XYZ file of C-alpha atoms in Angstrom:
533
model
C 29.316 11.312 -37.412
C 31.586 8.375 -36.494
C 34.480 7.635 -38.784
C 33.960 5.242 -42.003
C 36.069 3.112 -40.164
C 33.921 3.239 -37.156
C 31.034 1.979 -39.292
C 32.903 -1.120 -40.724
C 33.487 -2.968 -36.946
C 30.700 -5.336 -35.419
C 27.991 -3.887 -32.973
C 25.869 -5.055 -30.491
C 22.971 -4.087 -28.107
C 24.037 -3.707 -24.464
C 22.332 -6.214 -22.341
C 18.894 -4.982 -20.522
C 19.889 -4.952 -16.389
C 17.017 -5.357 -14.260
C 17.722 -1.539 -13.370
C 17.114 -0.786 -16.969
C 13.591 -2.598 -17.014
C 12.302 -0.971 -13.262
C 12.993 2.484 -14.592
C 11.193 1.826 -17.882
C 8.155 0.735 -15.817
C 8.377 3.428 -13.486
C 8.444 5.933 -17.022
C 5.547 3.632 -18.244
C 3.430 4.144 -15.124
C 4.209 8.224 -15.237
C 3.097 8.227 -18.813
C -0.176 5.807 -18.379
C -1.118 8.424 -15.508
C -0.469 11.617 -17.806
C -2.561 10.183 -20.548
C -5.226 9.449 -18.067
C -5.092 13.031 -16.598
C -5.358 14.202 -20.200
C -8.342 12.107 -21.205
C -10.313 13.035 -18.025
C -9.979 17.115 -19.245
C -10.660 16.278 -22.919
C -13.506 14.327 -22.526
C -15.475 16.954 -20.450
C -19.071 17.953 -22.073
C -18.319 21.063 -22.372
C -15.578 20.608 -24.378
C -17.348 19.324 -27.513
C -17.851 21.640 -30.059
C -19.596 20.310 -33.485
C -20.358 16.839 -32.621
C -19.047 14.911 -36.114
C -15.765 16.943 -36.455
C -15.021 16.532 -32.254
C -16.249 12.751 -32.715
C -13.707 12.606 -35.709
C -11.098 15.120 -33.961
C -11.239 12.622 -30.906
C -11.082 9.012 -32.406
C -7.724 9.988 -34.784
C -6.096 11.924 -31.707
C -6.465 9.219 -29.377
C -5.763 6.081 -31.663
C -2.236 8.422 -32.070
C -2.127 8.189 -28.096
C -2.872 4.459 -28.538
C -0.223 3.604 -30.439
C 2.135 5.641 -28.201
C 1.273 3.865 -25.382
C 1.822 0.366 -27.139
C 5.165 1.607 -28.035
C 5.691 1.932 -24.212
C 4.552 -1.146 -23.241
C 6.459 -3.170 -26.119
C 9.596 -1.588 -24.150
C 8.605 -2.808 -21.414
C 9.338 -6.823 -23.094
C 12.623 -5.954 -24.787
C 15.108 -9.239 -24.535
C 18.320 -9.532 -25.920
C 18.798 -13.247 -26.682
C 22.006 -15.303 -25.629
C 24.642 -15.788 -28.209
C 24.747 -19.168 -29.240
C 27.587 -20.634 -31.159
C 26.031 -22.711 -34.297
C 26.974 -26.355 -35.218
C 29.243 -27.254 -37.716
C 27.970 -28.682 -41.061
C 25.103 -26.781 -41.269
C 23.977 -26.042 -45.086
C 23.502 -22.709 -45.780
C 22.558 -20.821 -48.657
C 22.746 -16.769 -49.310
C 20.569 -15.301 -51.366
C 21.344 -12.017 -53.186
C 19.014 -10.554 -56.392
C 20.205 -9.047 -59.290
C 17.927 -6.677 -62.098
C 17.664 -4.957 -65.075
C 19.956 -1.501 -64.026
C 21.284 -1.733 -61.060
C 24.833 -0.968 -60.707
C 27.586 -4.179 -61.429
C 30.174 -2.344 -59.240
C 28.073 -2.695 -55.983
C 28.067 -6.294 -56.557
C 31.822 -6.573 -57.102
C 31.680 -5.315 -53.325
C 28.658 -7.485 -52.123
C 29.848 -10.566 -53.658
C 33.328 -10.087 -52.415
C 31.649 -9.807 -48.708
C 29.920 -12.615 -48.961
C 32.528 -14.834 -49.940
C 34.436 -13.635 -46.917
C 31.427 -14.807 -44.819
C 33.302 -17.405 -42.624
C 31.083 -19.719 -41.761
C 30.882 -22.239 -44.879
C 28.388 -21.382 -47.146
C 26.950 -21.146 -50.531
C 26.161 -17.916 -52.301
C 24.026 -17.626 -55.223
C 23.000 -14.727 -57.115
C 19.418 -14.354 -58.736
C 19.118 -12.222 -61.698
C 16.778 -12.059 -64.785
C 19.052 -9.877 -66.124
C 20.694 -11.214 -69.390
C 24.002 -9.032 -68.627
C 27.100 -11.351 -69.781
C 29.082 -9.079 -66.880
C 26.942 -10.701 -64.464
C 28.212 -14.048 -64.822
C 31.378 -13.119 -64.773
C 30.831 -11.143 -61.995
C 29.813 -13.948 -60.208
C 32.572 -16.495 -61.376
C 35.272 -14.054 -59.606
C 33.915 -14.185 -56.620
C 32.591 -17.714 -56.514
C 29.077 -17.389 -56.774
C 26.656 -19.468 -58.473
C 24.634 -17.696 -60.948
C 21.004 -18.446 -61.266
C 19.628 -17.024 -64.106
C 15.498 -16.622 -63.882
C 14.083 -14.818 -66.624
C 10.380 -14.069 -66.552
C 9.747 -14.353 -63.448
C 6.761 -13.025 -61.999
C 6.834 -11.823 -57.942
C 10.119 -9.551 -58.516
C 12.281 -10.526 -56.002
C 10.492 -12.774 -53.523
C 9.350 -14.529 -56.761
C 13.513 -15.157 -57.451
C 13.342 -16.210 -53.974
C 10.906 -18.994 -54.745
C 12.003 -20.590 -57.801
C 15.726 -20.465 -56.246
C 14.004 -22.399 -53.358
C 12.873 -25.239 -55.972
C 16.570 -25.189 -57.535
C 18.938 -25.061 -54.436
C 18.753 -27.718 -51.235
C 20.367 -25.385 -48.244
C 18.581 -25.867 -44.862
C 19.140 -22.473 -44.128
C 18.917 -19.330 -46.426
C 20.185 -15.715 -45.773
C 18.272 -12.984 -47.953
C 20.527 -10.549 -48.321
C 19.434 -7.193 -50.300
C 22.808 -6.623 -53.092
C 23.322 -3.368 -51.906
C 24.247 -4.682 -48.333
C 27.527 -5.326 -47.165
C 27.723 -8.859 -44.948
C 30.205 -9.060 -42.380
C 32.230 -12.439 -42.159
C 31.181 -13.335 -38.911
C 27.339 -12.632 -39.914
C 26.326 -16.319 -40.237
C 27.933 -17.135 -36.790
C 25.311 -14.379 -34.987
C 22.410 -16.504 -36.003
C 22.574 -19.966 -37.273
C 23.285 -20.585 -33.333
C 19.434 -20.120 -32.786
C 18.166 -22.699 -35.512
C 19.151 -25.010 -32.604
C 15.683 -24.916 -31.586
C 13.463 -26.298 -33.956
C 10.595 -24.188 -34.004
C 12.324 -20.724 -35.096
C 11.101 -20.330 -38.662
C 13.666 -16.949 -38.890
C 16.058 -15.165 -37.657
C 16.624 -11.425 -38.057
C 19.384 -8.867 -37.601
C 19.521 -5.064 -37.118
C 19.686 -3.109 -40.212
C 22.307 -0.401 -40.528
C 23.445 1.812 -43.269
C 26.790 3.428 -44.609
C 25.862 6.015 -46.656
C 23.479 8.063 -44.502
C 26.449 11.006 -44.760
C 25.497 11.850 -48.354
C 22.624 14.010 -47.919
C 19.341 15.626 -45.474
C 17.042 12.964 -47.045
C 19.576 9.722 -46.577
C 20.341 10.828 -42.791
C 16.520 11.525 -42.237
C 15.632 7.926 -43.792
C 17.871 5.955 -41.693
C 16.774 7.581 -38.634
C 13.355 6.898 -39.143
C 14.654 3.267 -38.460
C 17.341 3.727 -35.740
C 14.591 2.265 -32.929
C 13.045 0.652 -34.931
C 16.228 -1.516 -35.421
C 16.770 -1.252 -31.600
C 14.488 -1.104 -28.857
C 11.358 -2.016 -30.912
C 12.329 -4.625 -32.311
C 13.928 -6.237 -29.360
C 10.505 -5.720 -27.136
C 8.941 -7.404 -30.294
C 11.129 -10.534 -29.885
C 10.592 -10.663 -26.707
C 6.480 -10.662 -27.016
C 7.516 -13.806 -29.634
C 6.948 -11.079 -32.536
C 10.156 -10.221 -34.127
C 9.484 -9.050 -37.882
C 11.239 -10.451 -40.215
C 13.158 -7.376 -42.886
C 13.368 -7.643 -46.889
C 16.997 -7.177 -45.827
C 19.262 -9.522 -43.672
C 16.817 -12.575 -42.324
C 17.777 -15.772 -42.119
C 15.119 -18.390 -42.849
C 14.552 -22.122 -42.376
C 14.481 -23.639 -45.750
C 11.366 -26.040 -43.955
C 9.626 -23.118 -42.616
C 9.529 -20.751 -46.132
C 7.524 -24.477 -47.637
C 5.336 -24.877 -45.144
C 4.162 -21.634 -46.341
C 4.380 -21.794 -49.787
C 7.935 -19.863 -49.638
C 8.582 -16.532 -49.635
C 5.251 -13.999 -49.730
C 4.661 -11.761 -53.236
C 3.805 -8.342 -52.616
C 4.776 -5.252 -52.637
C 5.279 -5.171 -48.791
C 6.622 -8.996 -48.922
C 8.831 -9.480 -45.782
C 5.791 -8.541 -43.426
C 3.785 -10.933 -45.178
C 6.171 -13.395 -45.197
C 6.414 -12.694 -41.037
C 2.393 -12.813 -40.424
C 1.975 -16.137 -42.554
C 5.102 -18.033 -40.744
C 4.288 -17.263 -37.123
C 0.036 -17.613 -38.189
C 2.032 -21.274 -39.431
C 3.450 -21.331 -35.741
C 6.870 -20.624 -36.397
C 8.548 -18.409 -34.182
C 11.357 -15.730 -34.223
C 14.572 -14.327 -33.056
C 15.684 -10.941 -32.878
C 19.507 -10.575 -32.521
C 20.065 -6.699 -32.287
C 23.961 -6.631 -33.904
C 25.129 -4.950 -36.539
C 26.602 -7.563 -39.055
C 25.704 -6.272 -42.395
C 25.578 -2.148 -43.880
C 23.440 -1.163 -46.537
C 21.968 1.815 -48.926
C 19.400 4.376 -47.627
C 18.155 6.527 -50.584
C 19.521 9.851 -50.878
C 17.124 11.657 -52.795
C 13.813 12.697 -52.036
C 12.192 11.455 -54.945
C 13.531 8.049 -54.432
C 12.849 7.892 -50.578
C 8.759 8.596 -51.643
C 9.187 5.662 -54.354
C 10.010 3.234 -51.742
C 7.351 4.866 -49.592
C 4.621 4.716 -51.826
C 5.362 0.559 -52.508
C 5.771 0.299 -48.661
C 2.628 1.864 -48.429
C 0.436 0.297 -51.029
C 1.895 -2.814 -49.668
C 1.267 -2.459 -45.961
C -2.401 -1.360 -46.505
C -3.005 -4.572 -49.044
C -1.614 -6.845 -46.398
C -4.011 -4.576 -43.734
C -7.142 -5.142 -45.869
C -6.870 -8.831 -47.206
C -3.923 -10.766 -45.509
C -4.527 -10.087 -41.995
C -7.962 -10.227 -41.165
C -7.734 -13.869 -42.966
C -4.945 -15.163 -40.410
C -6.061 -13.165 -37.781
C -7.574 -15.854 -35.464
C -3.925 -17.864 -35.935
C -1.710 -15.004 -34.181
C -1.326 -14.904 -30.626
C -3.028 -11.936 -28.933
C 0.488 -10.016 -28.348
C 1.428 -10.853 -32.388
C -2.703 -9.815 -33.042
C -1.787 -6.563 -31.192
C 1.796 -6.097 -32.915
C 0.824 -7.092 -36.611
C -2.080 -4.115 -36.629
C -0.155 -1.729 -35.346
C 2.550 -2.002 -38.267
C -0.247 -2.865 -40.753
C -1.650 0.350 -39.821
C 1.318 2.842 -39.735
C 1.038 4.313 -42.417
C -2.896 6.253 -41.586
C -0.023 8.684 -40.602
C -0.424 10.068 -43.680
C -4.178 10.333 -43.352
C -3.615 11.622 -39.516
C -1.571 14.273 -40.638
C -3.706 15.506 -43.577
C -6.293 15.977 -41.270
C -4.568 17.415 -38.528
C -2.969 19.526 -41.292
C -6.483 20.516 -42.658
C -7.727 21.378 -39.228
C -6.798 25.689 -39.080
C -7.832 25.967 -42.982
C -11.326 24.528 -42.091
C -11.969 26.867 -39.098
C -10.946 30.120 -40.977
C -12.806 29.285 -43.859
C -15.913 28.306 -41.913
C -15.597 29.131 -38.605
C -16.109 25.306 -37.598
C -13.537 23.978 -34.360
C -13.538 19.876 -33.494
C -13.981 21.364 -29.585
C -14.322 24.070 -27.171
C -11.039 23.722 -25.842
C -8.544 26.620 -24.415
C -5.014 26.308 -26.541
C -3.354 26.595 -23.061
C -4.910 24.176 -21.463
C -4.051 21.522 -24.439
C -0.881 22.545 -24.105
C -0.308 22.437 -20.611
C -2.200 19.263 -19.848
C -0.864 17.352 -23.438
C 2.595 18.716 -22.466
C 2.948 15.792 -19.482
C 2.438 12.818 -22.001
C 4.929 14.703 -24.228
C 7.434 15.113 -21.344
C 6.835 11.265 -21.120
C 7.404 10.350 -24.003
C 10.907 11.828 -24.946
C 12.257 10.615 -21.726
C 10.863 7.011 -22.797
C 12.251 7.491 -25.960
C 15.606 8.916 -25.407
C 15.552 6.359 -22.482
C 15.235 3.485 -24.494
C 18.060 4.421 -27.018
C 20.268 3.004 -24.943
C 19.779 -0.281 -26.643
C 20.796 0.568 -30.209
C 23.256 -1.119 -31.513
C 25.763 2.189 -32.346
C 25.259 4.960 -30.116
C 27.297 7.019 -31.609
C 25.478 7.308 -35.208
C 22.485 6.413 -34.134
C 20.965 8.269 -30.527
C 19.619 12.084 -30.969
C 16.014 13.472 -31.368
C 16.030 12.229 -35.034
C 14.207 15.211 -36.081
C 15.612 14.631 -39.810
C 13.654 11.556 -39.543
C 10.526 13.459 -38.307
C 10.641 15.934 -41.079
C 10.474 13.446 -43.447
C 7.441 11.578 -41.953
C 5.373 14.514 -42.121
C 6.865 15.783 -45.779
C 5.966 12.308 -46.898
C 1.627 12.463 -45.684
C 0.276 13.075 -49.414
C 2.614 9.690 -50.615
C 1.176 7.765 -47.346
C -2.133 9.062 -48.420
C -1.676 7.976 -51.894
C -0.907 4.207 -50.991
C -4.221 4.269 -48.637
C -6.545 5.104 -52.083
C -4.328 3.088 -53.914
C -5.051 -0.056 -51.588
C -8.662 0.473 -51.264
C -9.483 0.835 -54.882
C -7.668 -1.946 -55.532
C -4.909 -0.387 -57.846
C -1.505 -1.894 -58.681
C 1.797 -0.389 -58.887
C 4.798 -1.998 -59.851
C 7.754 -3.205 -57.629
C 10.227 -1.377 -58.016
C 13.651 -2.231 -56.559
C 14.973 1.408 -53.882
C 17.500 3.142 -55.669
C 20.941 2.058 -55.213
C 22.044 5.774 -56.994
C 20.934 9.062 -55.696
C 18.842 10.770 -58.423
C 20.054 14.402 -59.031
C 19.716 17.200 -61.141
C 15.466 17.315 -60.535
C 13.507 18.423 -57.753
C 10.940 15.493 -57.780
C 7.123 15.719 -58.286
C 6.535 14.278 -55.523
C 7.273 17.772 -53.622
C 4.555 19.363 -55.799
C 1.778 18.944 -51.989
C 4.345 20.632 -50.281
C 4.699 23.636 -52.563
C 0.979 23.834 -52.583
C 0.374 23.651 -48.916
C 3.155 26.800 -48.838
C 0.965 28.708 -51.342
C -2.433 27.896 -49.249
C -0.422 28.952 -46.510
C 0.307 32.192 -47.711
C -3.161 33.208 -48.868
C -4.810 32.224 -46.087
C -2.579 34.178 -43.749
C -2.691 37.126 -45.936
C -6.662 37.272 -45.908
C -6.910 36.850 -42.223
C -4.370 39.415 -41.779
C -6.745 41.642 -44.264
C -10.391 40.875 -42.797
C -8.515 40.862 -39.348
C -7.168 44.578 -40.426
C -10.240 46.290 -41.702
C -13.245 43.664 -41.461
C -13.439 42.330 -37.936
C -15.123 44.519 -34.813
C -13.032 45.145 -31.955
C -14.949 43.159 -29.828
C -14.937 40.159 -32.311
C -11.194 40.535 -32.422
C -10.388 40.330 -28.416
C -12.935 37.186 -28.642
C -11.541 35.175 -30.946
C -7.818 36.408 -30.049
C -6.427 33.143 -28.665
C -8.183 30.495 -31.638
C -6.863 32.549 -34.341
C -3.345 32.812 -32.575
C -3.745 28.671 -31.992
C -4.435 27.786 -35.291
C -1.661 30.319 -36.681
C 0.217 28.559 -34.412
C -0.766 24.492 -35.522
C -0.443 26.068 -39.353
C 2.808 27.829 -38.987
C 4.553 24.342 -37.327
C 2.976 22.823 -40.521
C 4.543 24.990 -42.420
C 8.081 24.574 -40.713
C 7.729 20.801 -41.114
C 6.943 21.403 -44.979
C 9.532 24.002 -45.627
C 12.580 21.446 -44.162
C 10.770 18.746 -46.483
C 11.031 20.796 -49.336
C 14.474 21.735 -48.227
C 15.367 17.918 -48.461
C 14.024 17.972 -51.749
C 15.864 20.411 -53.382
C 19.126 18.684 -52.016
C 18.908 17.133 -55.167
C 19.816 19.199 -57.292
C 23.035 19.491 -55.730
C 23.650 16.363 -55.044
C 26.839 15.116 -56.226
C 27.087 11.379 -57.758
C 29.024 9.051 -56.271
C 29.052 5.286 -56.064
C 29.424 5.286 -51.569
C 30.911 0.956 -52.106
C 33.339 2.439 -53.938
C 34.733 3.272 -50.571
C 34.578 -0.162 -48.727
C 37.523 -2.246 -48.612
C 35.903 -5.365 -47.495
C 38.848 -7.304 -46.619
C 39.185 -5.034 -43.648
C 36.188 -5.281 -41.808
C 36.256 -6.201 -38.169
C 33.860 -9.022 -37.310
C 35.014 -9.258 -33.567
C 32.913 -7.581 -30.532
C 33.905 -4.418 -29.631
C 32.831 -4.554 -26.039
C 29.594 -2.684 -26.497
């Protein structure tokens, strides 16, 4: 891990070389090929075994290879856009919320940043909070204090009526727990220049990822995200716009009836302005550091609202602008509005040994070598892509590796996935509720209760194979059906590995010390100038 120093200086994406873009394609064309060689052998007659679970088996492993492959192709399109150096007298607004509990002394920190913003601006902070602290919390570090009590839409709703009582051009959202650099406005007011960008958006970085398993393991999960994905998104015209860190166009929020409500509102917000027409920059520098949560328990939270969110916005909100998105934004938009069947993917996958022991059913006739020798190309593929196209994140040093942190909690995290799926098709609401800005310790949350159960099916199931295996099961029947059982052992016991490090991230917990990580940041010393990367 870098120094805290190290994490308080400004960061930038190298620039893509033409070099950079051949060897992707020539990485591209190796995968496309090993995919192709792979679906030639799965697809062979007499690899089917019963029909529905092979049919079922086939459509969620290859809309998994799908998506891979649109990964690889979105790298293909990743542009770095030209700094530009804004006008002066521009009007611009940041916005920063305020609630009910969260902690004053982060403010004192993100207030105090954003008055150090250089380029002139306005800051206002939006609370419904009737805290007396709050004001004067705001008077020391000239901000204007907009009070908005009962209002409905949490904090895109304080967005809105802000809109109706503020006249900036140009708006920053900034989440309170992030730090601005000063030189943030000057990375992307330059682009407003052209007057059909509707937003621009910034990488997202974090300084507390240190703290614990579960905050280094969330903020990996968006380390390429943040980098390469993003930047082949802005360069197919379909840059996403973050709760955290996007700058709007005061003209471009109205024409769509400001900010979206929901509990997944930034994506909404993105579909509805480029369905409008709008488009988007991506500027991949690091000009802002926030809070990744640092318990388990509170990483699910935000999860589950993601979730629920996402799946709403897949169900109602894009199918109705749908026809307005350009094929490449039509492609992008249901990918993301469909990342989270993870959950559902890896349930089943998950489910997959338990169903053949107890009934003896397999989704196909396939040899466990084979699989693994043909699937092991794409594989081989895919890291190098991946590790490949880390090159373009924005700080190497924190944020390049295998991210297998992140991985662990992806898979711990299927049943809360799963969860916002039902919730979003039946139709049931959950509350917003703002991430944690404090770790939660002392508890080992509910939401690890799947994963302890999945260790207890575990452990029964191997025990009875090992039993009718033993005593029950003819020789003959044994040598037979030698390599499935090993296979599934195999699939069940990499389950199991997966579950064990989630549960391992969340009993962190309950050691978890508290601490308050702005306490730490002297923002009067943080470096706004390039550091060459």
């Amino acid at each position: 891990m870098s120094s805290n120093k190290d994490l308080w200086s400004y960061r930038i994406s190298p620039r893509i070389r033409n070099v950079d873009r051949f060897i992707l394609l020539m990485f591209t064309i190796a995968g496309v090929i090993s995919v192709f060689l792979l679906a030639d052998w799965w697809f062979r007659p007499e690899h089917v075994g019963d029909w529905w679970f092979y049919l079922i088996f086939s459509v969620i492993f290859w809309y998994s290879v799908i998506r891979i492959i649109l990964i690889w192709i979105n790298y293909l399109y990743i542009r770095k856009p030209e700094q530009i150096t804004p006008a002066q007298g521009l009007k611009v607004a940041i916005f920063t919320t305020c609630t009910h509990g969260e902690p004053l002394s982060m403010f004192e920190k993100t207030l105090a940043a954003c008055r150090n913003v250089t380029y002139p601006h306005q800051t206002y902070l939006l609370t419904d909070s009737d805290n007396p602290e709050i004001g004067r919390l705001a008077d020391r570090h000239g901000a204007n204090l907009l009070e908005l009590y009962n209002t409905e839409g949490a904090k895109a709703g304080k967005i809105n009526r802000a809109l109706g009582m503020t006249t900036e051009d140009f708006i920053l959202v900034l989440d309170p727990d992030h730090i601005p650099f000063p030189g943030f406005l000057d990375n992307v007011l330059g682009y407003f220049q052209d007057e059909k960008v509707g937003f621009v958006q910034v990488s997202q970085a974090y300084y507390n990822q240190y703290r614990s398993f579960t905050a280094r393991g969330a903020a990996e999960q968006t380390y390429t995200f943040y980098g390469p994905t993003q930047m082949g998104l802005n360069g197919l015209g379909c840059s996403v716009a973050i709760g955290a860190n996007c700058t709007f166009r005061r003209r471009a929020l109205e024409s769509i009836g400001g900010h979206g409500i929901g509990l997944a509102e930034d994506l909404l917000t993105s579909i509805r302005l480029h369905a409008k027409g709008w488009n988007s920059v991506y500027n991949p520098v690091i000009v802002s550091r926030g809070l990744v949560p640092e318990d388990f328990g509170s990483f699910c939270k935000q999860q589950l609202k993601w979730a629920r969110g996402v799946f709403e916005i897949t169900f109602v909100e894009l199918p109705a602008l749908f026809s307005k998105l350009s094929f490449w934004q039509k492609i992008s938009y249901t990918a993301i509005s469909t990342y989270y069947l993870t959950g559902l993917i890896t349930f089943f996958f998950t489910l997959i040994p338990f169903v053949y022991f107890a009934t003896g059913a397999m989704p196909a006739h396939m040899s466990f070598v084979e699989f693994i020798i043909h699937g092991s190309f794409v594989v081989v593929m895919a890291l190098g892509i991946y590790i490949y196209a880390q090159r373009w994140m924005a700080h190497p040093e924190t944020e390049r590796g295998f991210h297998w942190r992140g991985m662990v909690l992806k898979y711990a995290c299927w049943p809360v996935y799963s969860l916002g799926f039902l919730l979003a098709l039946v139709n049931v609401e959950i509350p917003y509720i703002p991430t944690a800005k404090k770790a939660v310790t002392g508890i080992v949350t509910p939401f690890a209760r799947p994963l302890v159960i999945f260790v207890a099916a575990f452990l029964i199931t191997v025990t009875i194979i090992y039993l009718h295996r033993r005593y029950l099961t003819p020789e003959g029947e044994l040598v037979m059906t030698a390599e499935k059982t090993w296979g599934m052992l195999g699939f069940m016991t990499l389950a199991l590995v997966m579950t064990l490090a989630g549960l391992y991230a969340a009993w962190g917990a309950r050691n978890l010390k508290e601490e308050d990580p702005w306490e730490q940041i002297d923002v009067e010393n943080i470096n706004t100038l390039t550091d060459g990367n």
